[in-house]
PDB file of N, CA, C and O in Angstrom:
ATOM      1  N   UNK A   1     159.757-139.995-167.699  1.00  0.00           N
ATOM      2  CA  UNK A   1     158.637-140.440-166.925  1.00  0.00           C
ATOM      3  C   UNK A   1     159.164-141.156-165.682  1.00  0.00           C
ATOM      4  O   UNK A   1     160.250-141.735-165.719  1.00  0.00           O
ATOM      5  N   UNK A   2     158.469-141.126-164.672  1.00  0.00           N
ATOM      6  CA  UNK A   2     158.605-141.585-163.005  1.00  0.00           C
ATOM      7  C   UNK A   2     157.675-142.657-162.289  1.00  0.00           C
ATOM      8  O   UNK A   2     156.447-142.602-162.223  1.00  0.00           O
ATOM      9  N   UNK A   3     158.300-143.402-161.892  1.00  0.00           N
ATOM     10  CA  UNK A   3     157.223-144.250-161.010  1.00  0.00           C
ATOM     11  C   UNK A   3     157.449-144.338-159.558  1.00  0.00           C
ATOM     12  O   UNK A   3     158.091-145.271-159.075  1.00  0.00           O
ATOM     13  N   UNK A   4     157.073-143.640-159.037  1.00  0.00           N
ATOM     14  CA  UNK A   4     157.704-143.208-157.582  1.00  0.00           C
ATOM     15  C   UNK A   4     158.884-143.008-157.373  1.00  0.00           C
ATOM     16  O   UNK A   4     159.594-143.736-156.680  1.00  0.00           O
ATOM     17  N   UNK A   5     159.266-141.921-157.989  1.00  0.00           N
ATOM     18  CA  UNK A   5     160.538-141.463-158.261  1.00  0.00           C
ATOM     19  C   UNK A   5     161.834-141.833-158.621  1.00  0.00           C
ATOM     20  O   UNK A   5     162.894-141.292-158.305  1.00  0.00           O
ATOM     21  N   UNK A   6     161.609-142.936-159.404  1.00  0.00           N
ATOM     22  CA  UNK A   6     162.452-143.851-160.418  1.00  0.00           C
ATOM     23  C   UNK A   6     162.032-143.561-161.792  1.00  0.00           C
ATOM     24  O   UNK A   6     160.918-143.693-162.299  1.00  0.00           O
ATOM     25  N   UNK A   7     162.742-143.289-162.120  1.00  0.00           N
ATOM     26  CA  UNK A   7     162.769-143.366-163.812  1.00  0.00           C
ATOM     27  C   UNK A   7     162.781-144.547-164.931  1.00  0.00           C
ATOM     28  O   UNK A   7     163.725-145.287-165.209  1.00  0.00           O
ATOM     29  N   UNK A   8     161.285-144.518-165.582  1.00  0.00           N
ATOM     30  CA  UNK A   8     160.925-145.700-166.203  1.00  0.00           C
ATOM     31  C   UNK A   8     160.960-145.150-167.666  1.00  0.00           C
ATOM     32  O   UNK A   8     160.420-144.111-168.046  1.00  0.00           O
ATOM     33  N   UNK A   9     161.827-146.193-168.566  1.00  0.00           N
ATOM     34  CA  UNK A   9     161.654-145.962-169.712  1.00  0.00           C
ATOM     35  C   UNK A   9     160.603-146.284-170.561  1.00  0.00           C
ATOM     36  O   UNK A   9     160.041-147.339-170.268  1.00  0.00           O
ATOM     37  N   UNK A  10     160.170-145.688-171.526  1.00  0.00           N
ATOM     38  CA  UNK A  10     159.346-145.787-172.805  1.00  0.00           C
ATOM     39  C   UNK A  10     158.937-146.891-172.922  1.00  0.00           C
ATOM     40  O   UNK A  10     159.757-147.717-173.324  1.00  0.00           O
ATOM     41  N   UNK A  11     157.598-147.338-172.643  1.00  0.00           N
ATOM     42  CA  UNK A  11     156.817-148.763-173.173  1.00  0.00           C
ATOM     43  C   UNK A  11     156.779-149.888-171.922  1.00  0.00           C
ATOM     44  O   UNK A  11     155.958-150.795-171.788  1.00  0.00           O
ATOM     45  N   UNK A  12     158.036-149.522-170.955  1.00  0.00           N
ATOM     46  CA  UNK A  12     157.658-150.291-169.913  1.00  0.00           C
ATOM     47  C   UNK A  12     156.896-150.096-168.700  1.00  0.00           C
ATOM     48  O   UNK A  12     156.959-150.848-167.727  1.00  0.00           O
ATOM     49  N   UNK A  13     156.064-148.906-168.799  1.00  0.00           N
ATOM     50  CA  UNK A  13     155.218-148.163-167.753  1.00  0.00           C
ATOM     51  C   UNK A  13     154.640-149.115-167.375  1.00  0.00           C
ATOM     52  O   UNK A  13     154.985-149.459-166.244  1.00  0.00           O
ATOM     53  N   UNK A  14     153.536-149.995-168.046  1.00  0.00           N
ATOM     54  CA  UNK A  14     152.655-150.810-167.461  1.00  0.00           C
ATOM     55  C   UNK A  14     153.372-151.911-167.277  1.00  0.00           C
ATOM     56  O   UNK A  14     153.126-152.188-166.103  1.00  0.00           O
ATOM     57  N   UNK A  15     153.760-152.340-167.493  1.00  0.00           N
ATOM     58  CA  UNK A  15     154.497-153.462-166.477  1.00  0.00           C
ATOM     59  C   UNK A  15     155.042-153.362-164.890  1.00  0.00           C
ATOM     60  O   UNK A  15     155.056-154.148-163.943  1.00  0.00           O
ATOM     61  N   UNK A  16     155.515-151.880-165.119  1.00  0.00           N
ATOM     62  CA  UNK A  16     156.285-151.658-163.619  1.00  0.00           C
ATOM     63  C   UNK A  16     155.058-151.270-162.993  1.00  0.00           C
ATOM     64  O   UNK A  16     155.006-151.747-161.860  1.00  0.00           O
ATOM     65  N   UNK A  17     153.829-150.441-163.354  1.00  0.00           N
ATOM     66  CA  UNK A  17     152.823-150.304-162.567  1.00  0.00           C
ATOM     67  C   UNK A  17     152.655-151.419-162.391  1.00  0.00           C
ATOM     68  O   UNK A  17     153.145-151.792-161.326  1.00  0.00           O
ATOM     69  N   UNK A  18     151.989-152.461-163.165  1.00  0.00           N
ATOM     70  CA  UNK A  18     151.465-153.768-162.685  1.00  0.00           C
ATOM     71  C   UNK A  18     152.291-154.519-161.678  1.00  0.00           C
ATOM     72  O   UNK A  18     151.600-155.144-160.875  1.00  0.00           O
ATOM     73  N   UNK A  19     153.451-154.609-161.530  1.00  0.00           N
ATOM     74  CA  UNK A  19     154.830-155.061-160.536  1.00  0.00           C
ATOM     75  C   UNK A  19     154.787-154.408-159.263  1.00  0.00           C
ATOM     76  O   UNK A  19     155.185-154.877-158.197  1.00  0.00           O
ATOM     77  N   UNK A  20     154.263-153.267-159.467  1.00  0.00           N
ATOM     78  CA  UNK A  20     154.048-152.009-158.107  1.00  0.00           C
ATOM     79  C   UNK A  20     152.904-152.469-157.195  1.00  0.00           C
ATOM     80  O   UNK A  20     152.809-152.685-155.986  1.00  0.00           O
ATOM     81  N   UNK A  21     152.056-152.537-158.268  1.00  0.00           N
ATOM     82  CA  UNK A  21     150.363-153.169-157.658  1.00  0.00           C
ATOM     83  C   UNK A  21     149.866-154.171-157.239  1.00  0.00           C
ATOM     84  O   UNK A  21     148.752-154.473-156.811  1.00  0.00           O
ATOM     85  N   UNK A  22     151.080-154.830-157.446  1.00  0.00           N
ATOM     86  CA  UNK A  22     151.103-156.819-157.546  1.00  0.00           C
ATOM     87  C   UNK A  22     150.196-156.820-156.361  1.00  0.00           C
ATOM     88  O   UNK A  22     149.999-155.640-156.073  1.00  0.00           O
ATOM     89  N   UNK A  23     149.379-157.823-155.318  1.00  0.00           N
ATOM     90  CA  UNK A  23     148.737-157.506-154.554  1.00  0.00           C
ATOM     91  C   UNK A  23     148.129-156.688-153.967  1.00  0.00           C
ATOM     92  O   UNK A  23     147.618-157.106-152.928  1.00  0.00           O
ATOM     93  N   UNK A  24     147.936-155.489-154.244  1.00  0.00           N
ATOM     94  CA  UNK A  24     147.612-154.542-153.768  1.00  0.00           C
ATOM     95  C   UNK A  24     145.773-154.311-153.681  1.00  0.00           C
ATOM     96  O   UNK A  24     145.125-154.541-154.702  1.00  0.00           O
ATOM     97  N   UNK A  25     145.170-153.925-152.608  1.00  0.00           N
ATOM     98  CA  UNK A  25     143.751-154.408-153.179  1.00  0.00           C
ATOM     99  C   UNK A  25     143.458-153.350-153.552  1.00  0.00           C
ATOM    100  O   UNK A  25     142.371-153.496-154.112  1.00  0.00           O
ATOM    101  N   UNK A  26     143.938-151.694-153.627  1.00  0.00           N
ATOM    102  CA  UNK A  26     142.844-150.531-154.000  1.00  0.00           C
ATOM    103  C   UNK A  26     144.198-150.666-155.127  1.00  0.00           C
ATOM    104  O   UNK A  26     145.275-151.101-154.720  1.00  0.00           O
ATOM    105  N   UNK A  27     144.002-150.238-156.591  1.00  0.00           N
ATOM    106  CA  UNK A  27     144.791-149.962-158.218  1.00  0.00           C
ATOM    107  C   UNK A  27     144.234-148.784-158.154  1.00  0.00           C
ATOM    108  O   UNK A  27     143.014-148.702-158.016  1.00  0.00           O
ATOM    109  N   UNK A  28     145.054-147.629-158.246  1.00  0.00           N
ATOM    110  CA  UNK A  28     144.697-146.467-158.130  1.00  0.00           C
ATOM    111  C   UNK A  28     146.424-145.965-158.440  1.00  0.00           C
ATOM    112  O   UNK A  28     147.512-146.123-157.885  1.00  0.00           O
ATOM    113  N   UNK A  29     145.991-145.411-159.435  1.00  0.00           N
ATOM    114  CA  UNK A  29     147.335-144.224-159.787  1.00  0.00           C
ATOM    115  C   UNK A  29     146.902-142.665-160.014  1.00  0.00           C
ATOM    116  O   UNK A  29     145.938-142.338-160.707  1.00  0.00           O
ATOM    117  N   UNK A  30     147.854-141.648-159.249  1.00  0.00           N
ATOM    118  CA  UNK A  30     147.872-140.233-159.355  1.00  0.00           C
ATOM    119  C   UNK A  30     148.950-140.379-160.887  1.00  0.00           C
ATOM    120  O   UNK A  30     149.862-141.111-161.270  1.00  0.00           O
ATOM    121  N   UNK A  31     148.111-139.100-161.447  1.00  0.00           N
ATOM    122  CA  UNK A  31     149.364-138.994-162.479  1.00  0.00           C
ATOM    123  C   UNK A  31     149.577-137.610-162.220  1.00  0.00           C
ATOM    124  O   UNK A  31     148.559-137.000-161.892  1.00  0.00           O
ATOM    125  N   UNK A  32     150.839-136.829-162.295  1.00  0.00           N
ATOM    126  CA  UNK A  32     151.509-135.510-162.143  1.00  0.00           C
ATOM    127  C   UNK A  32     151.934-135.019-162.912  1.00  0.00           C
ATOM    128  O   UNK A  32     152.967-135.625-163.196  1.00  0.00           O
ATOM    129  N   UNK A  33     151.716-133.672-163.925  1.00  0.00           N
ATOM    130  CA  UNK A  33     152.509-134.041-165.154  1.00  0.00           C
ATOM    131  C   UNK A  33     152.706-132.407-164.919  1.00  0.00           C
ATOM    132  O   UNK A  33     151.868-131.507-164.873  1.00  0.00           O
ATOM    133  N   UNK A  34     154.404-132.384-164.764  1.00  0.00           N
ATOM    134  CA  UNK A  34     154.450-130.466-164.947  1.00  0.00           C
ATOM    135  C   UNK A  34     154.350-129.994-166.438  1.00  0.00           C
ATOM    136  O   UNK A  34     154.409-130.578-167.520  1.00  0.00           O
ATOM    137  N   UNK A  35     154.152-128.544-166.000  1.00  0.00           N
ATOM    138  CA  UNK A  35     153.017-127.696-166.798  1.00  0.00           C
ATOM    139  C   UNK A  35     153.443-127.716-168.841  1.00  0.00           C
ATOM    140  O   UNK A  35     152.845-127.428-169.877  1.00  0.00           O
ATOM    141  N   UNK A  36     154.881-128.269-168.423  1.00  0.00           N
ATOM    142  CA  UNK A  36     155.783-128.251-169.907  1.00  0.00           C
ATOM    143  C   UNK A  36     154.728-129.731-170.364  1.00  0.00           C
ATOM    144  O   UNK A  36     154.541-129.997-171.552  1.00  0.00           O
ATOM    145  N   UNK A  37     154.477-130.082-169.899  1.00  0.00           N
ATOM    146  CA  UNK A  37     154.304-131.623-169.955  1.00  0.00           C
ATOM    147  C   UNK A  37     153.344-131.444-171.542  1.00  0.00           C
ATOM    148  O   UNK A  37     152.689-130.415-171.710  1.00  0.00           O
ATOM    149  N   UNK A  38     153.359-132.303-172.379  1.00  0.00           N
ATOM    150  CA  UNK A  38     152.619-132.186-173.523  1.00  0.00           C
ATOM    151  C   UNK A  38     150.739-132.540-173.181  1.00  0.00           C
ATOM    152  O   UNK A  38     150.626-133.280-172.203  1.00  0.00           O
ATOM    153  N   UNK A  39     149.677-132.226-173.672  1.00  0.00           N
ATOM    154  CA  UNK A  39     148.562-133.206-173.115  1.00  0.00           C
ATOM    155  C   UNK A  39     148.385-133.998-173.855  1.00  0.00           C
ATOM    156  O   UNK A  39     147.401-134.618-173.452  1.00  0.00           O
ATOM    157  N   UNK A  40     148.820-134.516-174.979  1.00  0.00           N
ATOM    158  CA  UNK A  40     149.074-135.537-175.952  1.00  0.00           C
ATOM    159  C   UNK A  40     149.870-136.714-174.952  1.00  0.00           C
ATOM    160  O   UNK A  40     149.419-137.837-174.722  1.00  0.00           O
ATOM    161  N   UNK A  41     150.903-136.269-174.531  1.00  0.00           N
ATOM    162  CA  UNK A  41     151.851-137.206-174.017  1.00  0.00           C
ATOM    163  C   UNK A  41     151.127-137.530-172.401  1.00  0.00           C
ATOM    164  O   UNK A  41     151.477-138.534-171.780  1.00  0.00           O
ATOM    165  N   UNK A  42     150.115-136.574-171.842  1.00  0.00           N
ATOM    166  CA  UNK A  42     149.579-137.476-170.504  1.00  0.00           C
ATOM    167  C   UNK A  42     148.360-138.244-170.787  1.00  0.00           C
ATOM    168  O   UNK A  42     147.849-139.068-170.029  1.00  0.00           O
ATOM    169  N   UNK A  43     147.871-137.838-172.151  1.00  0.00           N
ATOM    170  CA  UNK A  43     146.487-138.890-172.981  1.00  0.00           C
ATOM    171  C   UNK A  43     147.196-140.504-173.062  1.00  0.00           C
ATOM    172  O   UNK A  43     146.831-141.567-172.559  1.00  0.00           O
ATOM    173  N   UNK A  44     148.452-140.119-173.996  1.00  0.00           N
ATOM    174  CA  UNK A  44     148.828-141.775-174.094  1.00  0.00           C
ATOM    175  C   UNK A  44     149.268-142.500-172.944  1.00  0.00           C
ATOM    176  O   UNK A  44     149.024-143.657-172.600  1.00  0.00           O
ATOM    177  N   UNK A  45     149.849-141.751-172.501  1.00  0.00           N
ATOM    178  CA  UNK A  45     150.050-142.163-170.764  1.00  0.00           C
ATOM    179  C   UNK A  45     149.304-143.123-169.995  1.00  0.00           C
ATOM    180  O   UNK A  45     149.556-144.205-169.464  1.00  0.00           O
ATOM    181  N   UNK A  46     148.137-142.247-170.132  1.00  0.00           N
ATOM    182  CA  UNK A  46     146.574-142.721-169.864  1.00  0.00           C
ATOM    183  C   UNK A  46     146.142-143.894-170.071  1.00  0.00           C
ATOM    184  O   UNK A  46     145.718-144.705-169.248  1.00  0.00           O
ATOM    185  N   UNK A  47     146.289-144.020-171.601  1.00  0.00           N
ATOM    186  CA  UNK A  47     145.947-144.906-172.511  1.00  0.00           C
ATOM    187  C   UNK A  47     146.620-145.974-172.134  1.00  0.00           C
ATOM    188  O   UNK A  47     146.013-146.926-171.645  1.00  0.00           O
ATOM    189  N   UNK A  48     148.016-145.995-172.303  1.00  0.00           N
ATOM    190  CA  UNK A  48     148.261-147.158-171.452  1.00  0.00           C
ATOM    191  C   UNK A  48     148.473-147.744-170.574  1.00  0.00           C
ATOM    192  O   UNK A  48     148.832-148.918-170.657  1.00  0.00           O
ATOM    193  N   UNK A  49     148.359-147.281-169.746  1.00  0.00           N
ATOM    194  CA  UNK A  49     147.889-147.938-168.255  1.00  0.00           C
ATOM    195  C   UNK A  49     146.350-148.702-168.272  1.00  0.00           C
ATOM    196  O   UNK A  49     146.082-149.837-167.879  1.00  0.00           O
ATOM    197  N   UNK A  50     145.436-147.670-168.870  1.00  0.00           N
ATOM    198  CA  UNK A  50     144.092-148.443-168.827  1.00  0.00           C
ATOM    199  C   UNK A  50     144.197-149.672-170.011  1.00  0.00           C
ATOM    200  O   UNK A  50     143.380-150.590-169.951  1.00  0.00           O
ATOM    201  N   UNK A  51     145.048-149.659-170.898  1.00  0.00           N
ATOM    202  CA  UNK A  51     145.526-151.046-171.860  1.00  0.00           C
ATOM    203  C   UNK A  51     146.111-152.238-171.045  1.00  0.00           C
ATOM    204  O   UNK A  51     145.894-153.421-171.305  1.00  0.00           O
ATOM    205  N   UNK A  52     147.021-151.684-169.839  1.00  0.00           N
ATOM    206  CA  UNK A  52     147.146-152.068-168.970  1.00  0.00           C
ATOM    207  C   UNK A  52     146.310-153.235-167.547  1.00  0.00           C
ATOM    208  O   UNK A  52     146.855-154.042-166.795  1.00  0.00           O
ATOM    209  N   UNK A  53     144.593-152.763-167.698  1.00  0.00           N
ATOM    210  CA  UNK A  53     144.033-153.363-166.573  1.00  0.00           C
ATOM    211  C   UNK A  53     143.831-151.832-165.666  1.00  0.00           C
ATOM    212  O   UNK A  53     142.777-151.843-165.030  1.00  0.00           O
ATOM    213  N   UNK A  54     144.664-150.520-165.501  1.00  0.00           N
ATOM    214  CA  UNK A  54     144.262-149.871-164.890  1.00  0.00           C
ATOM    215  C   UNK A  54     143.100-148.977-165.112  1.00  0.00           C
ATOM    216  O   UNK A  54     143.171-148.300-166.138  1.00  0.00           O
ATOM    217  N   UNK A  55     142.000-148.822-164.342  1.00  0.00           N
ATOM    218  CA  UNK A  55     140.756-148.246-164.637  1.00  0.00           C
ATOM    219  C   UNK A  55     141.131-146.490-163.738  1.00  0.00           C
ATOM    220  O   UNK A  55     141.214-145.466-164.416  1.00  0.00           O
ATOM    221  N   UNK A  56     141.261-146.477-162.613  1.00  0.00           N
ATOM    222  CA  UNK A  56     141.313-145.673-161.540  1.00  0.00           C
ATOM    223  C   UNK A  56     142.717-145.220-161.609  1.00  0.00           C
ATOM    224  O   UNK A  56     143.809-145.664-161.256  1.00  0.00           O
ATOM    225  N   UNK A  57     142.021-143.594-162.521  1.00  0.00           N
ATOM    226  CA  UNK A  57     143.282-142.884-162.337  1.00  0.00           C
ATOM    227  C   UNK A  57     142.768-141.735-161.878  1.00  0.00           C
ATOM    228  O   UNK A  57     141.552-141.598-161.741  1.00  0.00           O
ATOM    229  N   UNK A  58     143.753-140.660-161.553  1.00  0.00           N
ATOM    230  CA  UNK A  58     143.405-139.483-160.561  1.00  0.00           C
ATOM    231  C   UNK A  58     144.836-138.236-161.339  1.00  0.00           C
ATOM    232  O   UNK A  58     146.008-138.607-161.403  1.00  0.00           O
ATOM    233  N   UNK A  59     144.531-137.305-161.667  1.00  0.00           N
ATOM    234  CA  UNK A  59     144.868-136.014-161.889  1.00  0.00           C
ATOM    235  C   UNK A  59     145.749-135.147-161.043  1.00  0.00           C
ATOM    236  O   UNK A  59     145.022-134.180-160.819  1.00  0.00           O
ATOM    237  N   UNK A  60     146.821-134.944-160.479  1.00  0.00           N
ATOM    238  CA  UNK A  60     147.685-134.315-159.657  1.00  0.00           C
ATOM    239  C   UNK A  60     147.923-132.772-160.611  1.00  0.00           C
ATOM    240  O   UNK A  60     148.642-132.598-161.595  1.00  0.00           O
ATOM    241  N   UNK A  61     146.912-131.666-159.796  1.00  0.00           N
ATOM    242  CA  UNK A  61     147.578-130.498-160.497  1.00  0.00           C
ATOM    243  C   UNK A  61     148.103-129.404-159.520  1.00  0.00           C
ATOM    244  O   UNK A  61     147.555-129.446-158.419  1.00  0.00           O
ATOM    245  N   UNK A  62     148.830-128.655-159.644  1.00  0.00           N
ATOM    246  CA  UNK A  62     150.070-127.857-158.769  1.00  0.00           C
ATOM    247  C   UNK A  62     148.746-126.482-159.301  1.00  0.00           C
ATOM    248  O   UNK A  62     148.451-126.158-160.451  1.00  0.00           O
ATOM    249  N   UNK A  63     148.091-125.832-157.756  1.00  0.00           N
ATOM    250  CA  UNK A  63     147.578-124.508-157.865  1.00  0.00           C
ATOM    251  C   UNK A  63     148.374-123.156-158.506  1.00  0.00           C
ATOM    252  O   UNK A  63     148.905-122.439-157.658  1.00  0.00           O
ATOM    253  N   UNK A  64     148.474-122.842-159.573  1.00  0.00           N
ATOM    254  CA  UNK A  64     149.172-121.482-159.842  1.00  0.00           C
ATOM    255  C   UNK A  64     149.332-120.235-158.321  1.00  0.00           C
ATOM    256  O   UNK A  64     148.488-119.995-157.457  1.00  0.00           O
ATOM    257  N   UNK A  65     150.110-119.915-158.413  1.00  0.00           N
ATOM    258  CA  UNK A  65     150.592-119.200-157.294  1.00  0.00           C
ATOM    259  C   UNK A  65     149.449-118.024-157.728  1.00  0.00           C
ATOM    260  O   UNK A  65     148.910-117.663-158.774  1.00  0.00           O
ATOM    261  N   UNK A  66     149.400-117.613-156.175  1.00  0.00           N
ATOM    262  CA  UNK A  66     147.887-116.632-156.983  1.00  0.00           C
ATOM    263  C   UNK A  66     147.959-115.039-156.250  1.00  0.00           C
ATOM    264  O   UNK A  66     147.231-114.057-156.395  1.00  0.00           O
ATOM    265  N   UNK A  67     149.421-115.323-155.239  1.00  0.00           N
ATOM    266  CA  UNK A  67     149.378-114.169-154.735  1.00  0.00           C
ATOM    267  C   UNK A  67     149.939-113.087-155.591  1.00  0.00           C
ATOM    268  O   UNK A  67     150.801-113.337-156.433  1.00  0.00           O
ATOM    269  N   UNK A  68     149.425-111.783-155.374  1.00  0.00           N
ATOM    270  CA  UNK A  68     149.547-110.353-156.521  1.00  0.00           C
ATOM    271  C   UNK A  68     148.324-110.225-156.852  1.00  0.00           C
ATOM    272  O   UNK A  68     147.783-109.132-157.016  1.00  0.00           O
ATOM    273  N   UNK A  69     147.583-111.691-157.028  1.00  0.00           N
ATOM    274  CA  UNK A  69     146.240-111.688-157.972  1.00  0.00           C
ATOM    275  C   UNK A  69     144.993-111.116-157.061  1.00  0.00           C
ATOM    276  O   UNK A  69     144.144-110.275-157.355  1.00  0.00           O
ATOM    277  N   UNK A  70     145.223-112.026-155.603  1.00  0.00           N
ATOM    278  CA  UNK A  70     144.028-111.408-154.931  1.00  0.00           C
ATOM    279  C   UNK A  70     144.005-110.520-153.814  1.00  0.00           C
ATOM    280  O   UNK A  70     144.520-111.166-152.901  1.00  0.00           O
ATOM    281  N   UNK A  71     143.801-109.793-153.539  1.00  0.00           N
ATOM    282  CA  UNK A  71     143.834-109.233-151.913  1.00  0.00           C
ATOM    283  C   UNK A  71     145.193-107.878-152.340  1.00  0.00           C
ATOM    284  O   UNK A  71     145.358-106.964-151.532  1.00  0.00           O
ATOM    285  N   UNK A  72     146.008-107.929-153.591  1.00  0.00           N
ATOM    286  CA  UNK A  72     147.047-107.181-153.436  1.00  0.00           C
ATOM    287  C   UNK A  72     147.272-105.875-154.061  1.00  0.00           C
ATOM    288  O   UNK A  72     148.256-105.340-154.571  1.00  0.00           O
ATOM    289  N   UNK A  73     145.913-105.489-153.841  1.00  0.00           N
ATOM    290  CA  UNK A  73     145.160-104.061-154.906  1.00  0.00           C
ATOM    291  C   UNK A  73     145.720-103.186-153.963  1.00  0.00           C
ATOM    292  O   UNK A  73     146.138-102.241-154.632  1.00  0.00           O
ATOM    293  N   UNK A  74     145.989-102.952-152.620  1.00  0.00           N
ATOM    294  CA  UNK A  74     146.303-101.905-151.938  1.00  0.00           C
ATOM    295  C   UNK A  74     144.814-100.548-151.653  1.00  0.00           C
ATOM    296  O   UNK A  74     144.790 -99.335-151.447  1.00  0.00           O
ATOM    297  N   UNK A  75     143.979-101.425-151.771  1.00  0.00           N
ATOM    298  CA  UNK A  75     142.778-100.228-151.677  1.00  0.00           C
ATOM    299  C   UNK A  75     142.749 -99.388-150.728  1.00  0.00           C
ATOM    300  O   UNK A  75     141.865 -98.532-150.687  1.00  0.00           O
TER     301      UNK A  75
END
């Protein structure tokens, strides 16, 4: 796991968010999770941050590449 591209170990997420946010007036975290990513493991994620004090979180998802799919029929 990453907190602006530092690597945070297991259980200390919310702390370093809260350390990140220290003054900050908008608390707002993107979370990014590639596609291997478990959805068990971005639920607890979740979970603790909002155990945390964080309410305002936001979803980062990468569009599947889509070319072949549309327009590439050759009609």
């Amino acid at each position: 796991m990453y907190l602006n591209a530092k690597p945070v170990q297991e259980g200390e997420l919310a702390a370093k968010v809260n350390e990140t946010l220290e003054g900050k007036k908008e608390r707002i975290i993107l979370i990014k999770a590639d596609e291997d990513a478990r959805y068990s493991a971005v639920m607890d994620t979740m979970d603790e941050l909002r155990s945390a004090g964080i309410e305002d979180m936001g979803l980062i998802t990468d569009p599947k590449n889509r070319q072949g799919l549309m327009g590439g029929g050759g009609n």
